[in-house]
Amino acid sequence: MNAKSRSIKDGIFVTIGSIVVLILSFALYFLLFRLFEGMIMGEQEGMVVGHQPDSLNFVSWLRMGYGIAWLLGGLAVYRSGLPEWFKASILAGALTSFFAAFGVQLYEMPMIMTGVIILVIAAALVWLYKMHKKWYHYYAVAIAIAASAFYLFPY
């Protein structure tokens, strides 16, 4: 297989892998949310219906922790011996999870939200450049930006 066809094949793998990672990431967040919600609502069963103080206070912490965990996990994957296209797919999922978490958390402060996202994108691009990564790693960043834009700005 020549280098050009291998590069195209890797790009296709990154596209499909990124979509799969994004689906798994959001599904895992939903499952974690339901688990925490179930535990908290279970503790409050004896309360009057409709009066559940602090029942969703965990959401901010879960959301932020989940986004940071994905970002750190994405960085850790780059130290592994996994295929490069898989690393790029994980990067797309990690960045999107982080952007979604911080974007939703900071939706009332759009300038700060935008600043954080731009800062992370710039750091990711510089990091990839310094590591001399192939084009599809940058493509993964573009996938993350596009997916985040659809998630954060649906209208």
Coordinates of C-alpha atoms in Angstrom, one line a residue:
M1 CA 0.0 0.0 0.0
N2 CA 1.5 3.3 -1.0
A3 CA 1.7 6.3 1.4
K4 CA -1.1 8.3 -0.2
S5 CA -3.7 5.5 0.1
R6 CA -2.5 4.7 3.6
S7 CA -3.0 8.4 4.5
I8 CA -6.5 8.4 3.0
K9 CA -7.3 5.1 4.9
D10 CA -6.1 6.7 8.1
G11 CA -8.3 9.7 7.5
I12 CA -11.3 7.5 7.0
F13 CA -10.5 5.6 10.2
V14 CA -10.2 8.8 12.1
T15 CA -13.6 10.0 10.8
I16 CA -15.4 6.7 11.7
G17 CA -13.4 6.3 15.0
S18 CA -14.2 9.9 16.0
I19 CA -17.9 9.4 15.5
V20 CA -17.9 6.1 17.5
V21 CA -15.8 7.8 20.3
L22 CA -18.2 10.7 20.4
I23 CA -21.3 8.4 20.7
L24 CA -19.6 6.4 23.4
S25 CA -18.5 9.5 25.3
F26 CA -22.0 11.0 25.4
A27 CA -23.6 7.7 26.2
L28 CA -21.2 7.2 29.1
Y29 CA -21.9 10.7 30.4
F30 CA -25.7 9.9 30.2
L31 CA -25.2 6.7 32.1
L32 CA -23.1 8.4 34.8
F33 CA -25.7 11.1 35.1
R34 CA -28.5 8.6 35.5
L35 CA -26.4 6.7 38.1
F36 CA -25.8 9.7 40.2
E37 CA -29.3 10.9 39.8
G38 CA -30.7 7.6 40.9
M39 CA -28.4 7.5 43.9
I40 CA -29.4 11.0 45.0
M41 CA -33.1 10.5 44.2
G42 CA -33.1 7.3 46.1
E43 CA -31.8 9.1 49.2
Q44 CA -34.6 11.6 49.0
E45 CA -37.5 9.1 48.6
G46 CA -39.1 10.0 51.9
M47 CA -39.3 13.7 51.0
V48 CA -42.4 15.5 49.9
V49 CA -43.0 15.2 46.1
G50 CA -41.7 18.2 44.2
H51 CA -39.5 19.3 47.2
Q52 CA -36.1 18.0 46.5
P53 CA -33.5 20.5 47.6
D54 CA -30.1 20.2 46.1
S55 CA -31.1 17.2 44.0
L56 CA -29.1 18.2 41.0
N57 CA -26.1 19.9 42.6
F58 CA -23.9 17.1 41.4
V59 CA -24.4 18.0 37.7
S60 CA -21.8 20.8 37.6
W61 CA -19.1 18.7 39.3
L62 CA -19.9 15.6 37.2
R63 CA -19.9 17.6 33.9
M64 CA -16.6 19.4 34.7
G65 CA -14.9 16.3 36.1
Y66 CA -16.0 14.3 33.1
G67 CA -14.7 16.9 30.6
I68 CA -11.3 17.1 32.4
A69 CA -11.1 13.4 32.7
W70 CA -11.6 13.0 29.0
L71 CA -9.0 15.6 28.2
L72 CA -6.4 14.0 30.5
G73 CA -7.3 10.6 29.2
G74 CA -6.8 11.8 25.6
L75 CA -3.4 13.1 26.6
A76 CA -2.5 9.8 28.2
V77 CA -3.5 7.9 25.1
Y78 CA -0.8 9.7 23.1
R79 CA 1.8 8.1 25.3
S80 CA 0.5 4.6 24.4
G81 CA 1.5 2.3 21.5
L82 CA -2.0 2.4 20.0
P83 CA -2.4 3.1 16.3
E84 CA -2.1 6.8 15.4
W85 CA -5.5 7.0 13.8
F86 CA -7.0 5.6 17.1
K87 CA -5.1 8.3 19.1
A88 CA -6.6 11.0 16.8
S89 CA -10.1 9.5 17.2
I90 CA -9.7 9.6 21.0
L91 CA -8.4 13.2 20.7
A92 CA -11.6 14.2 18.9
G93 CA -13.7 12.7 21.6
A94 CA -11.7 14.1 24.4
L95 CA -11.7 17.6 23.1
T96 CA -15.4 17.5 22.3
S97 CA -16.3 16.2 25.7
F98 CA -14.2 18.9 27.3
F99 CA -15.7 21.6 25.1
A100 CA -19.2 20.4 25.7
A101 CA -18.7 20.2 29.5
F102 CA -17.1 23.7 29.8
G103 CA -19.4 25.2 27.2
V104 CA -22.5 24.2 29.0
Q105 CA -21.0 25.1 32.4
L106 CA -20.0 28.5 31.2
Y107 CA -23.0 29.3 28.9
E108 CA -23.8 32.4 30.9
M109 CA -20.3 33.7 30.3
P110 CA -19.8 33.3 26.6
M111 CA -16.6 35.3 26.5
I112 CA -14.9 33.1 29.1
M113 CA -16.3 30.0 27.4
T114 CA -15.0 31.1 24.1
G115 CA -11.6 32.0 25.6
V116 CA -11.2 28.6 27.3
I117 CA -12.1 26.8 24.1
I118 CA -9.8 28.8 21.9
L119 CA -7.0 28.4 24.5
V120 CA -7.4 24.6 24.5
I121 CA -7.6 24.5 20.7
A122 CA -4.4 26.5 20.4
A123 CA -2.6 24.4 23.0
A124 CA -3.7 21.2 21.1
L125 CA -2.5 22.5 17.8
V126 CA 0.9 23.6 19.2
W127 CA 1.3 20.3 21.0
L128 CA 0.5 18.3 17.8
Y129 CA 2.9 20.5 15.8
K130 CA 5.7 20.0 18.3
M131 CA 5.1 16.3 18.2
H132 CA 5.3 16.3 14.4
K133 CA 1.9 14.6 14.0
K134 CA 0.3 13.8 10.6
W135 CA -2.6 15.7 9.1
Y136 CA -5.3 13.5 10.5
H137 CA -4.5 14.6 14.1
Y138 CA -5.3 18.2 13.1
Y139 CA -8.4 16.8 11.3
A140 CA -9.4 15.3 14.7
V141 CA -9.2 18.8 16.2
A142 CA -11.4 20.1 13.4
I143 CA -13.9 17.3 14.0
A144 CA -14.0 18.3 17.7
I145 CA -14.6 21.9 16.9
A146 CA -17.4 21.0 14.4
A147 CA -19.1 18.6 16.9
S148 CA -18.8 21.1 19.7
A149 CA -20.3 23.9 17.6
F150 CA -23.3 21.7 16.7
Y151 CA -23.7 20.8 20.4
L152 CA -23.2 24.3 21.9
F153 CA -24.8 26.4 19.2
P154 CA -27.7 24.3 17.8
Y155 CA -29.5 27.2 16.2

